[in-house]
Coordinates of C-alpha atoms in Angstrom, one line a residue:
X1 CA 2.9 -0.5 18.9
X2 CA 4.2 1.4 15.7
X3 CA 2.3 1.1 12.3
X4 CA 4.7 -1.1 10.7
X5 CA 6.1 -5.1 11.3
X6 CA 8.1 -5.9 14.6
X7 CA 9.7 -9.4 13.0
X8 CA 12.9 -7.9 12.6
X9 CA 13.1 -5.1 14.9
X10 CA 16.0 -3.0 14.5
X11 CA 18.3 -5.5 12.7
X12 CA 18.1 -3.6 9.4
X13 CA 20.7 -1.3 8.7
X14 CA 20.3 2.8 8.2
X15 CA 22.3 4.3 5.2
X16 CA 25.8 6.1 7.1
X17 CA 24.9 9.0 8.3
X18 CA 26.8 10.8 6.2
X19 CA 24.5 9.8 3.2
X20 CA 21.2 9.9 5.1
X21 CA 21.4 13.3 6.8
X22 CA 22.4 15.5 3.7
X23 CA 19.9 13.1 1.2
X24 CA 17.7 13.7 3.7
X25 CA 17.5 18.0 4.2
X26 CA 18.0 18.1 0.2
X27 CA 14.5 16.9 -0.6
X28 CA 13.6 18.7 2.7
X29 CA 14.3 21.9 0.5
X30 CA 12.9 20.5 -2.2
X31 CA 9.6 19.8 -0.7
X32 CA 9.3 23.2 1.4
X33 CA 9.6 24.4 -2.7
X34 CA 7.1 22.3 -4.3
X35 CA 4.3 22.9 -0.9
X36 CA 5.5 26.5 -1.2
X37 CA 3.9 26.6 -4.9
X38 CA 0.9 24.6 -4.2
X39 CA -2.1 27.0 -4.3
X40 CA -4.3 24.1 -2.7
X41 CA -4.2 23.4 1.4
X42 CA -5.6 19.9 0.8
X43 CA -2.8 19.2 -2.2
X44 CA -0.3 20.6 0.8
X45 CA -0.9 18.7 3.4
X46 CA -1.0 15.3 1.2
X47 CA 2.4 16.0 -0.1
X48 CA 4.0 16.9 3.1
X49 CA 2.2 14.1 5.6
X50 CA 3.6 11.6 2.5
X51 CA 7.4 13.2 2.2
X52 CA 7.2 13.0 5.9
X53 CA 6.7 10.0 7.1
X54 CA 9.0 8.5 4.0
X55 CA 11.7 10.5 5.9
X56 CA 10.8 10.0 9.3
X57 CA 10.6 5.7 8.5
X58 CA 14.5 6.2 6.8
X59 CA 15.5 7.3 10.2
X60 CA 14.0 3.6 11.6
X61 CA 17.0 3.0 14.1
X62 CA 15.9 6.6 16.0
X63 CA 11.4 6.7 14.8
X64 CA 10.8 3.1 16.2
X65 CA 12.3 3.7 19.5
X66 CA 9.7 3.7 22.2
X67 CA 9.2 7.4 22.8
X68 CA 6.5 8.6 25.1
X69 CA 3.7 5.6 27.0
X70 CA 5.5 2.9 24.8
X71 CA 4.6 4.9 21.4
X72 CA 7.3 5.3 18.6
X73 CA 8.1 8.6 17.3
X74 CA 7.4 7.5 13.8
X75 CA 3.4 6.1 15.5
X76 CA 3.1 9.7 17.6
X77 CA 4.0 11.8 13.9
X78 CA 0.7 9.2 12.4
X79 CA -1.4 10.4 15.0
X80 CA -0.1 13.9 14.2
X81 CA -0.6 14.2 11.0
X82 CA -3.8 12.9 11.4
X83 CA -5.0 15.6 13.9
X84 CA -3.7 18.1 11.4
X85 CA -4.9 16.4 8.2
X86 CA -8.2 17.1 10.0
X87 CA -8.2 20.6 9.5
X88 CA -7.6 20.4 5.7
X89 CA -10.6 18.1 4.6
X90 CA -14.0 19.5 4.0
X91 CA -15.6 18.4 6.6
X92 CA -18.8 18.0 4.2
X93 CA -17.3 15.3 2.2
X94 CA -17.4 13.3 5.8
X95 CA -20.8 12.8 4.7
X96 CA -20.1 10.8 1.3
X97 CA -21.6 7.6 1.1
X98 CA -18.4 6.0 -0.3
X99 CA -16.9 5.9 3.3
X100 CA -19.8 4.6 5.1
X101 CA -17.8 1.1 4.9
X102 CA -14.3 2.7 6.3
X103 CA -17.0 4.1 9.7
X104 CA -18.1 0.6 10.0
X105 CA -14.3 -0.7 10.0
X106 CA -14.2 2.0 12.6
X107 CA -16.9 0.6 14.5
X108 CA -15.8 -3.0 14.0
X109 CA -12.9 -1.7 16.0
X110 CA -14.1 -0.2 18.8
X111 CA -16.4 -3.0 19.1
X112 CA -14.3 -5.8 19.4
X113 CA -11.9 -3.8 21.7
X114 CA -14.9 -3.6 23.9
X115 CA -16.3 -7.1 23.8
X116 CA -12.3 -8.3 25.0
X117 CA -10.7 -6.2 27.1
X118 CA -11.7 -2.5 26.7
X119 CA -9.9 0.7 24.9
X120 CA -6.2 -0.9 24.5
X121 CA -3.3 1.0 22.7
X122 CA -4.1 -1.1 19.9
X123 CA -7.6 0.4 19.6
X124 CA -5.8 4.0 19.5
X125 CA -3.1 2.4 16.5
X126 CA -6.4 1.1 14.7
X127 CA -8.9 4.6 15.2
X128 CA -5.3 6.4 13.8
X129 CA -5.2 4.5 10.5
X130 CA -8.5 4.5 9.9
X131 CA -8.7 8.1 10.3
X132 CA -5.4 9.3 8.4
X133 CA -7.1 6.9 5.7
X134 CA -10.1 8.5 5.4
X135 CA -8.6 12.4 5.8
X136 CA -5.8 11.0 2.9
X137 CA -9.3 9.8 1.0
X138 CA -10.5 13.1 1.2
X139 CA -7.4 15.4 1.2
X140 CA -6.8 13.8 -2.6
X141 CA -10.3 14.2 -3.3
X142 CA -10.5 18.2 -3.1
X143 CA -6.9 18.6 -4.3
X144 CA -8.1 16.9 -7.8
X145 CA -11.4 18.7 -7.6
X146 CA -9.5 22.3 -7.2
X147 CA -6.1 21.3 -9.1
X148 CA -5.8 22.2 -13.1
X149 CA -5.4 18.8 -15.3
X150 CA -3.6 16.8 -13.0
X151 CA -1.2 19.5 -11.6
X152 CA -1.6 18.0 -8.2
X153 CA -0.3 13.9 -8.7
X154 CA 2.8 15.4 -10.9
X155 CA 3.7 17.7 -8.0
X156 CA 3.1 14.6 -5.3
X157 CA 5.7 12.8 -7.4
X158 CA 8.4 14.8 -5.7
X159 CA 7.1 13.3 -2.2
X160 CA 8.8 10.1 -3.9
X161 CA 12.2 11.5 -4.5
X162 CA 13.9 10.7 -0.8
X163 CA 12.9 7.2 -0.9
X164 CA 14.3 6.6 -4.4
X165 CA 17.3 9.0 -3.8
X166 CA 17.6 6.5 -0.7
X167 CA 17.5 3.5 -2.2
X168 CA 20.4 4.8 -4.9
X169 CA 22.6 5.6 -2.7
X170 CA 22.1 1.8 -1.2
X171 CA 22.9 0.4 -4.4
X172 CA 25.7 2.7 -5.2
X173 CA 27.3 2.2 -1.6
X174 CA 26.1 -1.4 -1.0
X175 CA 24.3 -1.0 1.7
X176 CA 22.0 -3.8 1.5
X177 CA 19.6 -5.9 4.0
X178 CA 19.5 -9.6 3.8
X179 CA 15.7 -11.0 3.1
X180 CA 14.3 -13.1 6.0
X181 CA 13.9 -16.5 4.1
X182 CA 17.1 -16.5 1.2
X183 CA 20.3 -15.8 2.9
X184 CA 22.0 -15.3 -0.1
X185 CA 19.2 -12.5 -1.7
X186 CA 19.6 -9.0 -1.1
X187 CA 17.5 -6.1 -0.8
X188 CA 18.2 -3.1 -1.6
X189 CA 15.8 -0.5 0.2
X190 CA 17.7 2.9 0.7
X191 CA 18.4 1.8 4.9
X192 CA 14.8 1.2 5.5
X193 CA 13.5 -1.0 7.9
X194 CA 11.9 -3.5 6.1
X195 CA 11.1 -4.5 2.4
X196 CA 7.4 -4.6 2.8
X197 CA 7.2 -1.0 3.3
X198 CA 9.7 0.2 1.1
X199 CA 8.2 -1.8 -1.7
X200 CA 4.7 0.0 -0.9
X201 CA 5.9 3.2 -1.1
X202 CA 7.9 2.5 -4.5
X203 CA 4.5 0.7 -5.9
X204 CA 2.3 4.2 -4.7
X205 CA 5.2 5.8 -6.5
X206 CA 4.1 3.7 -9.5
X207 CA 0.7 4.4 -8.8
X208 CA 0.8 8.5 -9.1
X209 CA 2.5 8.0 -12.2
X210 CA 0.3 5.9 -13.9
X211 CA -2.5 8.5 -12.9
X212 CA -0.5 11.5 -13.5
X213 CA -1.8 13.7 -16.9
X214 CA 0.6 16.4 -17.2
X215 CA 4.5 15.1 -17.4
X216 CA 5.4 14.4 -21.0
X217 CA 4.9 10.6 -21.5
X218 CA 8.1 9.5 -21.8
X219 CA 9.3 11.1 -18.9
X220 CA 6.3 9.2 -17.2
X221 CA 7.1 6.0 -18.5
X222 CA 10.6 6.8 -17.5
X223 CA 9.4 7.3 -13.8
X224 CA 7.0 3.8 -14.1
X225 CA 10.4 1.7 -15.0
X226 CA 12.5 3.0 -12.8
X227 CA 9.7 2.5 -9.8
X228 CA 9.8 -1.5 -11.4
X229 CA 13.8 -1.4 -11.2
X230 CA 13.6 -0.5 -7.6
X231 CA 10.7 -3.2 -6.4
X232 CA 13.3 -5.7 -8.5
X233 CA 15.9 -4.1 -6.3
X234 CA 13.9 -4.3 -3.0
X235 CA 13.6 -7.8 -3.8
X236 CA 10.1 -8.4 -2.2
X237 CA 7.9 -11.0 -4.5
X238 CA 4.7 -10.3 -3.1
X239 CA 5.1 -6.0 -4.5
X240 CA 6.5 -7.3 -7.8
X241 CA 3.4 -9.8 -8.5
X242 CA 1.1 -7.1 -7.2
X243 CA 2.1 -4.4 -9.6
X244 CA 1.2 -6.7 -12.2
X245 CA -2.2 -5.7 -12.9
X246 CA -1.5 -1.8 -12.7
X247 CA 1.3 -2.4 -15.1
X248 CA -1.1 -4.2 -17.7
X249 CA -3.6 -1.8 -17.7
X250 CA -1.2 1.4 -18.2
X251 CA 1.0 -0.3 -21.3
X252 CA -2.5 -1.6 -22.7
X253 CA -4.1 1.8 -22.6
X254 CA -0.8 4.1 -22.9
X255 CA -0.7 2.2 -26.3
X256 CA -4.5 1.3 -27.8
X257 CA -5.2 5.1 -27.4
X258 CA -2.6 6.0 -30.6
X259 CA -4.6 3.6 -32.9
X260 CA -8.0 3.9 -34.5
X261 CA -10.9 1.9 -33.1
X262 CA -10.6 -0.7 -36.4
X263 CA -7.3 -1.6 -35.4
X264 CA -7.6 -2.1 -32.0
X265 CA -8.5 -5.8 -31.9
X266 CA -5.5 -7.0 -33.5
X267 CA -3.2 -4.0 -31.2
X268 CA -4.6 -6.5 -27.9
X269 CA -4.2 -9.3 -29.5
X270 CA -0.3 -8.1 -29.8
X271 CA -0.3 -7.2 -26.4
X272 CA -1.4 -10.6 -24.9
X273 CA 1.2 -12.2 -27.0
X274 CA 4.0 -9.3 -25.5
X275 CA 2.5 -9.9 -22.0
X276 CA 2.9 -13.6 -22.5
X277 CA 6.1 -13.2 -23.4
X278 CA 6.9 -10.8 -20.6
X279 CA 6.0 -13.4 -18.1
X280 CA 8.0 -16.2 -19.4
X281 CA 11.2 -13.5 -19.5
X282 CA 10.3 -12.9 -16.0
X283 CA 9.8 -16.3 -14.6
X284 CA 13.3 -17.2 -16.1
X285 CA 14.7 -14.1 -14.9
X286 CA 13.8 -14.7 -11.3
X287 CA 12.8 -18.5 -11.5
X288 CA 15.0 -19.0 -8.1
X289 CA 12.6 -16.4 -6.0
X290 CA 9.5 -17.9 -8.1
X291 CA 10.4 -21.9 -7.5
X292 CA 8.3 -22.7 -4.2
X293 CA 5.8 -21.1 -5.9
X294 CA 5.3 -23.6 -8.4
X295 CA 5.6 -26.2 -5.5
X296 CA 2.9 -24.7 -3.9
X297 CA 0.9 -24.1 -6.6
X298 CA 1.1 -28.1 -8.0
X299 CA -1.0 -29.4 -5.3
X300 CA 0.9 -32.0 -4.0
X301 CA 1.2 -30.0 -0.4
X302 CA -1.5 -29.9 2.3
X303 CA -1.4 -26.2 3.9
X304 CA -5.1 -26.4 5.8
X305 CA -3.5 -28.4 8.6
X306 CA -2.4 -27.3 12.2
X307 CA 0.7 -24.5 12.3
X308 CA 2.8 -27.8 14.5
X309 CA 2.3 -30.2 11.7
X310 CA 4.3 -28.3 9.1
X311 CA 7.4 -30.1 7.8
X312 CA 10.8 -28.0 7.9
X313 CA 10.7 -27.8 4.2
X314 CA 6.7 -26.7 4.0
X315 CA 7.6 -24.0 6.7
X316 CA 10.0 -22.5 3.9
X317 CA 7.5 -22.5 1.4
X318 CA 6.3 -18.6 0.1
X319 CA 8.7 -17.5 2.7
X320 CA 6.8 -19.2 5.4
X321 CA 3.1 -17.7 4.7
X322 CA 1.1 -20.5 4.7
X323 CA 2.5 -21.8 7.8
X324 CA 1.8 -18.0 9.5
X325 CA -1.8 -18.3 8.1
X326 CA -2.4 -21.9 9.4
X327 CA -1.2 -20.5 12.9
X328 CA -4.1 -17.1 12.8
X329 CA -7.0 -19.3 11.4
X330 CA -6.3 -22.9 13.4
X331 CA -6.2 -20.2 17.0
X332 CA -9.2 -18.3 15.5
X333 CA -11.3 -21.5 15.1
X334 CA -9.5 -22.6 19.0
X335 CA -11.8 -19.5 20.4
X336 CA -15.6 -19.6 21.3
X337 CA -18.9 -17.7 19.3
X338 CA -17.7 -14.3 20.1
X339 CA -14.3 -14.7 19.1
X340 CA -15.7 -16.3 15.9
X341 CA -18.3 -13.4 15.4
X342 CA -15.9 -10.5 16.1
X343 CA -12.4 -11.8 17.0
X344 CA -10.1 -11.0 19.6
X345 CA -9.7 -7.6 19.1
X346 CA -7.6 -4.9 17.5
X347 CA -3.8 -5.5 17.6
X348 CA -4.4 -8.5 19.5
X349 CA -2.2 -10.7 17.4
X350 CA 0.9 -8.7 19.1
X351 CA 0.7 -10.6 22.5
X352 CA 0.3 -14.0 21.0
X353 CA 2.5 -14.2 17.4
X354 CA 5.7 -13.2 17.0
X355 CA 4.8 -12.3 13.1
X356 CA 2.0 -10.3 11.2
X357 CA -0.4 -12.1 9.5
X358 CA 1.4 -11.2 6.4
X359 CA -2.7 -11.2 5.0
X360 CA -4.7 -8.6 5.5
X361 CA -8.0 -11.0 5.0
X362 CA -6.0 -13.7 7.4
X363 CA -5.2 -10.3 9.9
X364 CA -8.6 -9.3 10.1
X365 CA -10.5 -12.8 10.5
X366 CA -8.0 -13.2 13.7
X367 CA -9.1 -9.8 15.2
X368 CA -12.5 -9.2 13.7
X369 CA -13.6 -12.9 13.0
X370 CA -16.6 -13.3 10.2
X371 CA -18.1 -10.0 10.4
X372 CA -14.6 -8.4 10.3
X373 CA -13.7 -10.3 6.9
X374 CA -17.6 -9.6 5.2
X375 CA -16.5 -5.7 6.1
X376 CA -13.3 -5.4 4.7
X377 CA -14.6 -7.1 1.8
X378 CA -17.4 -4.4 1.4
X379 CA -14.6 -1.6 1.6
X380 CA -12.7 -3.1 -1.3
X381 CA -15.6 -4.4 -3.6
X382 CA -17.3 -1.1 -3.1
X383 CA -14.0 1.3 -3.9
X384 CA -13.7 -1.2 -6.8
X385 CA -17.7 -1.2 -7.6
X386 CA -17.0 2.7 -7.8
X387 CA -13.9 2.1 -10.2
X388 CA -15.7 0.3 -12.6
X389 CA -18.5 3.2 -13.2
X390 CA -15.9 5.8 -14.3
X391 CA -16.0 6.7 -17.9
X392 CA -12.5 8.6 -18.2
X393 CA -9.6 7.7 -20.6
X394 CA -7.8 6.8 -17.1
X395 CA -10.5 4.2 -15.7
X396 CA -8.6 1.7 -17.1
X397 CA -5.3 2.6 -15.2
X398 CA -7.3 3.4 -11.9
X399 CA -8.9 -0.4 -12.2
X400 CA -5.4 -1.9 -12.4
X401 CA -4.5 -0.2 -9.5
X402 CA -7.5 -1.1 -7.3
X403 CA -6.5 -5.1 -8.1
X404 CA -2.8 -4.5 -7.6
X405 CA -3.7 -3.2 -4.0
X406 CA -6.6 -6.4 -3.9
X407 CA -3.4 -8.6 -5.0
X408 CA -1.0 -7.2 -2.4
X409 CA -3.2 -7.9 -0.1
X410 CA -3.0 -11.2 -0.5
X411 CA 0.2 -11.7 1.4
X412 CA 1.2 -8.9 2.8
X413 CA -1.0 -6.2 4.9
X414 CA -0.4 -2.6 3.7
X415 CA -3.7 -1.5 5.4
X416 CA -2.2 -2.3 8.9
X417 CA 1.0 0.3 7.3
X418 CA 1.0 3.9 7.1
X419 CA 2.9 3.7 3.7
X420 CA 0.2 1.4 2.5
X421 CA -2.8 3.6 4.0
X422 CA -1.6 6.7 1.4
X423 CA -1.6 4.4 -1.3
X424 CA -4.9 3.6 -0.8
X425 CA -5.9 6.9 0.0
X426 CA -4.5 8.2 -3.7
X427 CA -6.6 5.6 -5.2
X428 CA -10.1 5.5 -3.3
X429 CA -9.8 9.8 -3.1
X430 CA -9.1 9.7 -7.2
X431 CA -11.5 7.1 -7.5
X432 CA -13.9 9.6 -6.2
X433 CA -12.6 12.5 -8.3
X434 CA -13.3 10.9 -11.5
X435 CA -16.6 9.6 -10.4
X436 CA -17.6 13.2 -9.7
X437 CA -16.0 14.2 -12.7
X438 CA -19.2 12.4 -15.0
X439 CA -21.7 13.6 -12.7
X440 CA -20.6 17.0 -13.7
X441 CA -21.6 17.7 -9.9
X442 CA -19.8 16.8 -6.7
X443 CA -21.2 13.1 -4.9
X444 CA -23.9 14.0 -2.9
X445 CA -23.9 13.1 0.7
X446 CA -26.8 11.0 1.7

């Protein structure tokens, strides 16, 4: 199984290649450039494993194709780049106490694998994004800690320029992809497969921007909007509610750092009143997309019922997620004590539903059961917990995008994605930069 949803399979369509293949080898040369000049291994190897699997998942109709023992070549280059992301951590930092919760999702997995049915290829997929996690953790960790003032996120910018070249091209030549639930709405995601990935990759775009020191800040704010204009163009609500938070905290802090302290009480009171208003302009704008939310949301629906007792018009409701959740928990509660305890095992959803879990807490309660939700929580709270003791003009920012990637979460599952794995990576290994930043020292192991 690849890294990434099989509800649509193939259907979506790849840019012509006569777009795709010269787009494609131009930011090839422009990557081999910007690695060329990188005086950091660690820096290196995040920019490239990133550039390349944003390439490699463009290429969809060819990288998802069974390739060798039912493995994609888009899940065997995972595996690879993990093996070789391997050899550019310090293997010292392995010892950090922060990832203690990542070994123990590790453990979880290899666990539950046992207790069903032994090592399965989904234990393998699991192991894989765990790892290329942890090495992206780490990778972004040392590049900080050896890069001048931010050097490293401006260069890792350019990893982003395929995707976004991509997804112009789309737009200029039409080539768009019909979303699953709204016949009539199109995304536009530069001939990628689906618009939960794409989105992920635009809103990790957003996030290296927002973290980035060194570009001139109109040029940065530049980069943040047009990231915004190509989730709105992707046309995926769940990335455009989860960029939300990361959004508020860089405009807050971009602006209350120009005026003196004294002033600063009435500056956020002007921003709530903006951000108020931003939100109403929004709801208007996209009030069609936003409409079963407010169903939904008034209370007058019962979702905690049995997948089979859903009405045709509550199956359509948040593009069919609570429907998809009621199906995970109502066959999680169906199995016995060690089903509850530590589910039925890693990647085991693939033989029963024909859709993710689109919920990353849902995902794991299905495959992990109780102990599998109480650790993923600990990963989170404790990346978040670590956060929220950085003094740094940037903690602000780098709080906003911990609950963006809490939010997104919520109904979607970029942990189970490759895409969504470096997003987290970039945040947790900054997270860990800036904490060793105040201790003037580096973390020590324990």
């Amino acid at each position: 199984a690849d890294m990434i949803s099989n509800e649509l399979g193939l259907q979506s369509p790849s840019l012509p290649a006569y777009l795709l293949y010269p787009a494609a080898l131009l930011s090839l040369l422009i990557i081999l450039f910007v690695m060329g000049r990188m005086r950091n291994r660690a820096a290196t190897f995040v920019i490239g494993a990133a550039w390349l699997r944003y390439v490699m998942s463009a290429f969809h109709t060819v990288t998802y194709r069974p390739l060798v023992a039912g493995m994609s070549a888009n899940a065997l280059g995972s595996m690879g780049t993990f093996a070789v992301g391997l050899l550019y951590i310090n293997w010292r930092h392995l010892a950090l106490r922060f990832l203690l919760p990542f070994y123990v999702l590790i453990a979880l997995a290899i666990t539950s694998a046992i207790a069903n049915d032994g090592v399965t290829p989904g234990l393998i997929t699991v192991i894989t994004k765990h790892g290329y996690l942890i090495v992206i953790i780490l990778c972004v960790f040392s590049a900080m800690r050896r890069m001048q003032d931010g050097d490293f996120m401006s260069a890792l910018l350019w990893a982003f320029f395929p995707p976004l070249l991509f997804q112009a091209l789309s737009i200029a030549f039409g080539v768009g992809k019909l979303t699953e639930t709204d016949v009539t709405a199109t995304s536009y995601i530069g001939g990628y497969n689906h618009e939960a990935a794409f989105s992920v990759i635009l809103a990790t775009c957003l996030t290296v921007a927002c973290f980035t020191t060194k570009l001139h800040k109109h040029l940065r704010t530049g980069i943040v909007l047009l990231c915004v204009f190509g989730v709105v163009m992707a046309n995926y609500r769940t990335t455009l509610v989860a960029i939300g938070p990361l959004l508020v905290m860089f405009f807050a802090f971009s602006s209350l750092r120009r005026f003196p302290l004294r002033d600063r009480p009435f500056v956020v009171s002007a921003l709530i009143v903006l951000v108020a208003i931003f939100l109403g302009f929004t709801s208007l704008l996209f009030a069609e997309r936003f409409d079963d939310v407010t169903v939904a949301a008034s209370g007058d629906v019962n979702f905690f019922k049995p997948a089979d007792q859903y009405t045709v018009e509550e199956s359509r409701l948040l593009s069919g997620r609570p429907r998809i959740w009621s199906s995970y928990i109502f066959s999680w509660l169906d199995g016995d004590i060690t089903e509850h305890v530590i589910g039925y095992g890693p990647e085991s959803w693939n033989d029963v539903f024909p859709l993710y879990a689109h919920n990353t807490l849902v995902n794991y309660l299905y495959e992990y059961g109780i102990v599998g939700v109480v650790v993923l929580l600990w990963v989170w709270l404790s990346m978040l917990a670590a956060a929220l003791r950085v003094r740094h003009p940037r903690a602000g920012v780098l709080i906003g995008a911990h609950l963006s990637f809490l939010v997104l979460n919520m109904a979607t599952m970029p942990m189970w994605m490759i895409e969504g794995n470096i997003l987290y990576g970039i945040i947790c290994g900054y997270t860990l930069y800036l904490l060793s930043l105040q201790s003037g020292q580096q973390q020590r192991p324990t």
